[in-house]
Tab-separated table of C-alpha atoms in Angstrom:
chain	number	residue	atom	x	y	z
A	290	MET	CA	4.048	17.004	23.774
A	291	ILE	CA	2.388	16.902	20.382
A	292	LEU	CA	5.257	14.815	18.943
A	293	ASP	CA	4.355	12.032	21.373
A	294	ARG	CA	1.183	11.472	19.389
A	295	PHE	CA	3.267	10.430	16.378
A	296	SER	CA	5.014	7.690	18.366
A	297	VAL	CA	4.084	4.047	17.833
A	298	ALA	CA	6.417	2.830	20.572
A	299	GLY	CA	5.428	-0.561	21.909
A	300	LYS	CA	2.912	-1.162	19.138
A	301	VAL	CA	2.893	-4.054	16.653
A	302	ALA	CA	2.428	-3.612	12.920
A	303	ILE	CA	1.922	-5.930	9.967
A	304	VAL	CA	3.238	-4.586	6.656
A	305	THR	CA	2.529	-6.511	3.454
A	306	GLY	CA	4.750	-6.180	0.433
A	307	ALA	CA	7.468	-5.298	2.947
A	308	GLY	CA	10.461	-6.711	1.086
A	309	LEU	CA	11.087	-3.892	-1.355
A	310	GLY	CA	10.279	-0.312	-2.267
A	311	ILE	CA	7.416	1.447	-0.523
A	312	GLY	CA	6.659	-1.471	1.787
A	313	ARG	CA	10.259	-1.661	2.937
A	314	GLY	CA	10.286	2.088	3.583
A	315	ILE	CA	7.050	1.854	5.581
A	316	ALA	CA	8.323	-1.044	7.698
A	317	LEU	CA	11.549	0.763	8.535
A	318	GLY	CA	9.709	4.023	9.222
A	319	LEU	CA	7.361	2.339	11.697
A	320	ALA	CA	10.314	0.615	13.364
A	321	GLU	CA	12.153	3.924	13.698
A	322	ALA	CA	9.040	5.326	15.385
A	323	GLY	CA	9.049	2.456	17.888
A	324	ALA	CA	6.945	-0.382	16.455
A	325	ASP	CA	7.754	-4.073	16.248
A	326	VAL	CA	6.995	-5.266	12.726
A	327	ALA	CA	5.710	-8.456	11.099
A	328	LEU	CA	7.065	-8.440	7.555
A	329	ALA	CA	5.054	-10.130	4.808
A	330	ALA	CA	5.873	-10.667	1.126
A	331	ARG	CA	6.480	-13.566	-1.218
A	332	THR	CA	10.295	-13.466	-1.268
A	333	GLU	CA	11.826	-14.524	2.051
A	334	SER	CA	15.350	-13.289	1.246
A	335	ASP	CA	14.052	-9.728	0.754
A	336	LEU	CA	12.202	-9.901	4.053
A	337	GLU	CA	15.277	-11.144	5.904
A	338	GLU	CA	17.235	-8.092	4.733
A	339	VAL	CA	14.522	-5.748	5.990
A	340	ALA	CA	14.254	-7.672	9.250
A	341	ALA	CA	17.967	-7.195	9.880
A	342	GLN	CA	17.523	-3.446	9.463
A	343	VAL	CA	14.511	-3.389	11.785
A	344	ARG	CA	16.503	-5.229	14.440
A	345	SER	CA	19.412	-2.820	14.020
A	346	LEU	CA	16.964	-0.099	15.082
A	347	GLY	CA	16.336	-1.958	18.330
A	348	ARG	CA	12.925	-3.319	17.346
A	349	ARG	CA	11.676	-6.869	16.899
A	350	ALA	CA	10.952	-8.259	13.440
A	351	LEU	CA	9.028	-11.337	12.339
A	352	VAL	CA	9.556	-12.688	8.813
A	353	LEU	CA	6.444	-14.315	7.357
A	354	PRO	CA	6.565	-15.186	3.631
A	355	THR	CA	2.972	-14.694	2.489
A	356	ASP	CA	0.892	-14.742	-0.672
A	357	VAL	CA	-1.853	-12.286	0.273
A	358	THR	CA	-4.182	-13.680	-2.391
A	359	ASP	CA	-4.345	-16.906	-0.350
A	360	ALA	CA	-6.911	-16.468	2.433
A	361	THR	CA	-5.361	-19.256	4.494
A	362	ALA	CA	-1.959	-17.580	4.267
A	363	CYS	CA	-3.513	-14.281	5.402
A	364	GLU	CA	-5.034	-15.973	8.429
A	365	ARG	CA	-1.675	-17.545	9.264
A	366	LEU	CA	0.033	-14.144	8.952
A	367	VAL	CA	-2.268	-12.504	11.481
A	368	THR	CA	-2.314	-15.484	13.844
A	369	ARG	CA	1.476	-15.858	13.882
A	370	THR	CA	1.927	-12.131	14.497
A	371	VAL	CA	-0.312	-12.196	17.560
A	372	GLU	CA	1.298	-15.402	18.812
A	373	GLU	CA	4.744	-13.830	18.523
A	374	PHE	CA	4.026	-10.349	19.850
A	375	GLY	CA	0.865	-10.805	21.910
A	376	ARG	CA	-1.004	-7.957	20.237
A	377	LEU	CA	-1.770	-6.203	16.952
A	378	ASP	CA	-2.170	-2.441	16.545
A	379	ILE	CA	-1.449	-1.563	12.905
A	380	LEU	CA	-2.041	-3.157	9.506
A	381	VAL	CA	-0.562	-1.662	6.344
A	382	ASN	CA	-2.031	-3.248	3.211
A	383	ASN	CA	0.787	-2.334	0.853
A	384	ALA	CA	1.020	-5.434	-1.367
A	385	GLY	CA	-0.641	-4.874	-4.715
A	386	GLY	CA	-0.050	-3.873	-8.296
A	387	ALA	CA	-0.613	-4.884	-11.912
A	388	MET	CA	1.351	-4.458	-15.111
A	389	PRO	CA	0.089	-1.922	-17.678
A	390	ARG	CA	-2.162	-3.537	-20.262
A	391	ALA	CA	-4.282	-2.084	-23.034
A	392	ALA	CA	-8.014	-2.366	-22.469
A	393	MET	CA	-8.551	-4.453	-25.594
A	394	ASP	CA	-5.923	-6.910	-24.340
A	395	THR	CA	-7.335	-7.136	-20.808
A	396	SER	CA	-8.918	-10.529	-20.254
A	397	GLU	CA	-11.479	-11.473	-17.630
A	398	GLY	CA	-8.803	-13.489	-15.888
A	399	PHE	CA	-6.386	-10.559	-15.734
A	400	MET	CA	-9.120	-8.326	-14.347
A	401	GLU	CA	-10.098	-10.906	-11.729
A	402	ARG	CA	-6.488	-11.437	-10.615
A	403	THR	CA	-5.922	-7.688	-10.374
A	404	PHE	CA	-8.979	-7.256	-8.165
A	405	ALA	CA	-8.024	-10.274	-6.033
A	406	PHE	CA	-4.577	-8.793	-5.376
A	407	ASN	CA	-5.585	-5.158	-4.881
A	408	VAL	CA	-9.058	-5.351	-3.337
A	409	THR	CA	-10.016	-8.774	-2.011
A	410	ALA	CA	-6.701	-9.410	-0.251
A	411	PRO	CA	-6.759	-6.098	1.656
A	412	LEU	CA	-10.372	-6.749	2.666
A	413	THR	CA	-9.512	-10.222	3.931
A	414	LEU	CA	-6.558	-8.951	5.962
A	415	THR	CA	-8.497	-5.970	7.306
A	416	LYS	CA	-11.231	-8.218	8.692
A	417	LEU	CA	-8.731	-10.613	10.266
A	418	ALA	CA	-6.596	-7.818	11.699
A	419	ALA	CA	-9.522	-5.760	13.019
A	420	ARG	CA	-10.750	-8.710	15.052
A	421	GLN	CA	-7.313	-9.230	16.625
A	422	MET	CA	-6.804	-5.497	17.215
A	423	VAL	CA	-10.024	-5.236	19.172
A	424	ASP	CA	-9.484	-8.501	21.049
A	425	THR	CA	-5.849	-7.828	22.045
A	426	VAL	CA	-5.604	-4.044	22.404
A	427	GLY	CA	-9.126	-2.685	22.058
A	428	ARG	CA	-8.385	-0.513	19.033
A	429	GLY	CA	-6.156	-0.181	15.982
A	430	ALA	CA	-5.483	1.390	12.600
A	431	VAL	CA	-5.470	0.105	9.024
A	432	VAL	CA	-3.723	1.949	6.193
A	433	ASN	CA	-4.377	0.866	2.596
A	434	ILE	CA	-1.743	1.808	0.030
A	435	SER	CA	-3.641	2.762	-3.105
A	436	SER	CA	-2.675	4.784	-6.181
A	437	ARG	CA	-3.445	8.015	-7.991
A	438	SER	CA	-4.422	5.688	-10.838
A	439	ALA	CA	-7.679	5.366	-8.908
A	440	SER	CA	-8.689	8.929	-9.746
A	441	MET	CA	-6.742	9.823	-12.888
A	442	THR	CA	-7.624	8.896	-16.455
A	443	GLN	CA	-4.685	6.803	-17.689
A	444	THR	CA	-4.299	4.687	-20.772
A	445	MET	CA	-3.030	1.110	-20.231
A	446	PHE	CA	-4.306	1.004	-16.638
A	447	VAL	CA	-7.951	-0.029	-16.992
A	448	ALA	CA	-7.576	-2.989	-14.601
A	449	TYR	CA	-5.184	-1.409	-12.116
A	450	GLY	CA	-7.028	1.912	-11.997
A	451	ALA	CA	-10.387	0.226	-11.509
A	452	ALA	CA	-8.995	-1.993	-8.741
A	453	LYS	CA	-7.415	0.891	-6.853
A	454	ALA	CA	-10.614	2.922	-7.194
A	455	ALA	CA	-12.415	-0.036	-5.642
A	456	LEU	CA	-9.836	-0.136	-2.823
A	457	ASP	CA	-10.465	3.545	-2.104
A	458	ARG	CA	-14.216	2.937	-2.073
A	459	MET	CA	-13.765	-0.079	0.170
A	460	THR	CA	-11.735	2.065	2.573
A	461	ARG	CA	-14.499	4.650	2.808
A	462	ASN	CA	-17.272	2.077	3.142
A	463	ILE	CA	-15.703	-0.162	5.774
A	464	ALA	CA	-14.478	2.685	7.999
A	465	PRO	CA	-17.835	3.541	9.637
A	466	GLU	CA	-18.497	-0.149	10.284
A	467	LEU	CA	-15.222	-0.584	12.205
A	468	ALA	CA	-15.317	2.825	13.937
A	469	PRO	CA	-14.644	3.931	16.570
A	470	ARG	CA	-12.333	1.105	17.610
A	471	VAL	CA	-10.500	0.561	14.307
A	472	ARG	CA	-9.689	3.419	11.954
A	473	VAL	CA	-9.269	2.710	8.213
A	474	ASN	CA	-7.658	5.160	5.789
A	475	ALA	CA	-5.888	4.992	2.434
A	476	ILE	CA	-3.079	6.747	0.602
A	477	ASP	CA	-3.251	7.367	-3.149
A	478	VAL	CA	0.426	7.205	-4.080
A	479	GLY	CA	1.968	9.001	-7.054
A	480	GLY	CA	5.178	8.098	-8.878
A	481	VAL	CA	7.696	6.849	-6.315
A	482	ALA	CA	11.320	5.979	-7.046
A	483	THR	CA	11.086	2.214	-6.707
A	484	ARG	CA	11.970	-0.661	-9.024
A	485	SER	CA	8.640	-0.327	-10.856
A	486	LEU	CA	9.616	3.195	-11.971
A	487	ASP	CA	13.156	2.254	-13.049
A	488	ILE	CA	12.242	2.182	-16.735
A	489	VAL	CA	11.342	5.878	-16.469
A	490	LEU	CA	14.021	7.102	-14.076
A	491	THR	CA	16.917	5.427	-15.898
A	492	ASP	CA	16.030	7.022	-19.249
A	493	ASP	CA	17.036	10.707	-19.403
A	494	THR	CA	14.200	11.669	-21.753
A	495	LEU	CA	11.497	9.822	-19.841
A	496	ARG	CA	12.820	11.034	-16.496
A	497	GLN	CA	12.684	14.660	-17.640
A	498	GLN	CA	9.162	14.174	-18.972
A	499	PHE	CA	8.136	12.721	-15.612
A	500	ILE	CA	9.731	15.563	-13.649
A	501	ASP	CA	8.181	18.200	-15.926
A	502	GLY	CA	4.772	16.660	-15.247
A	503	THR	CA	5.231	16.685	-11.470
A	504	PRO	CA	4.790	20.073	-9.731
A	505	MET	CA	7.292	19.171	-6.993
A	506	ARG	CA	9.844	18.401	-9.732
A	507	ARG	CA	11.013	15.078	-8.349
A	508	PRO	CA	9.775	11.523	-7.942
A	509	GLY	CA	8.556	10.483	-4.536
A	510	GLU	CA	10.696	8.478	-2.140
A	511	PRO	CA	9.490	5.567	0.011
A	512	GLU	CA	10.026	7.746	3.091
A	513	ASP	CA	7.497	10.260	1.750
A	514	ILE	CA	4.869	7.522	1.953
A	515	ALA	CA	6.196	6.182	5.258
A	516	CYS	CA	5.684	9.606	6.851
A	517	ALA	CA	2.036	9.618	5.804
A	518	VAL	CA	1.582	6.054	7.062
A	519	LEU	CA	3.067	7.014	10.426
A	520	TYR	CA	0.536	9.844	10.755
A	521	LEU	CA	-2.398	7.579	9.874
A	522	ALA	CA	-1.191	4.692	12.045
A	523	SER	CA	-0.437	6.787	15.124
A	524	ASP	CA	-2.573	8.694	17.588
A	525	ALA	CA	-1.752	11.865	15.661
A	526	SER	CA	-4.692	10.947	13.413
A	527	SER	CA	-6.985	9.664	16.149
A	528	TRP	CA	-9.926	11.662	14.716
A	529	VAL	CA	-9.389	10.520	11.119
A	530	THR	CA	-11.068	7.541	9.459
A	531	GLY	CA	-12.540	6.690	6.069
A	532	LYS	CA	-10.303	9.175	4.235
A	533	VAL	CA	-8.099	8.885	1.151
A	534	PHE	CA	-4.932	11.009	1.165
A	535	GLU	CA	-3.140	11.926	-2.075
A	536	ILE	CA	0.664	11.840	-1.700
A	537	ASP	CA	1.797	12.518	-5.231
A	538	GLY	CA	4.081	15.542	-5.632
A	539	GLY	CA	1.113	17.725	-6.526
A	540	THR	CA	0.065	15.955	-9.709
A	541	GLU	CA	-3.463	16.499	-11.007
A	542	ALA	CA	-2.924	14.681	-14.304
A	543	PRO	CA	-0.648	11.772	-15.265
A	544	ALA	CA	2.980	12.906	-15.386
A	545	MET	CA	3.378	10.593	-18.375
A	546	VAL	CA	1.039	9.005	-20.903
A	547	VAL	CA	1.614	5.440	-22.060
A	548	PRO	CA	0.790	5.280	-25.793
A	549	VAL	CA	-1.830	2.818	-26.991
A	550	ALA	CA	-2.410	1.690	-30.556
A	551	PRO	CA	-5.652	3.163	-31.925
A	552	LEU	CA	-8.612	0.845	-32.364
A	553	GLU	CA	-8.884	0.078	-36.066
A	554	PRO	CA	-11.283	-2.058	-38.130
A	555	THR	CA	-10.402	-5.728	-38.363
A	556	PRO	CA	-8.704	-6.452	-41.715
A	557	GLY	CA	-11.325	-7.761	-44.096
A	558	GLY	CA	-14.171	-6.325	-42.053
A	559	ASP	CA	-17.037	-4.263	-43.427
A	560	ALA	CA	-15.889	-0.901	-41.985
């Protein structure tokens, strides 16, 4: 049966950023499809709530508070998962993000922290996980959660957009090195109805502007992303690696534009 290829029954997944929003939706989606899940994020109370839901689905859950920008914490996350479950099949690098910031206000430190969170951390976890996947099961799948900011021109997102573009490039470049045993793909996510989009979705004017700019006329839901993750993590995509999938409601341009003050001469300057 073709549907059997979408099953992840008996497999073990690590999901970072699993306490809220997209990560929570991915963790629950994988559990519904049969996986046991190691849940990683900074806030333990959020993870405990998700773990209770995973267990209610009849699957095992492991709560591991983790700062993914700490390489030692990443190593502990992977090691503890294998110790608990005896194997590792799936890694979803979902943790990431950065607040909007105008280019002229973006410091070197902000840029470095954004890249550490969105690029270096996924690379670190991918290397650790790939080794355990091959050693415990013989194969596995990595899914990187990226953003349409990687390929769209957006004001206020110079750091975030550059970091997610780097994550997409990293996905493509590492895939042939880990193939055929470990597949690596990414999802460029559009506007999803999570806490980060609340400022838009709770304002009638902004919400309508967002919907008008989205061909599918609605924001995404975490389950929309979870469905794509399930495809890429399961045997349904066994001939797919090094690809970046756009799950974005059909957008080809930003649904909204964040205004930025124009660059003007410094008062008292010569211009």
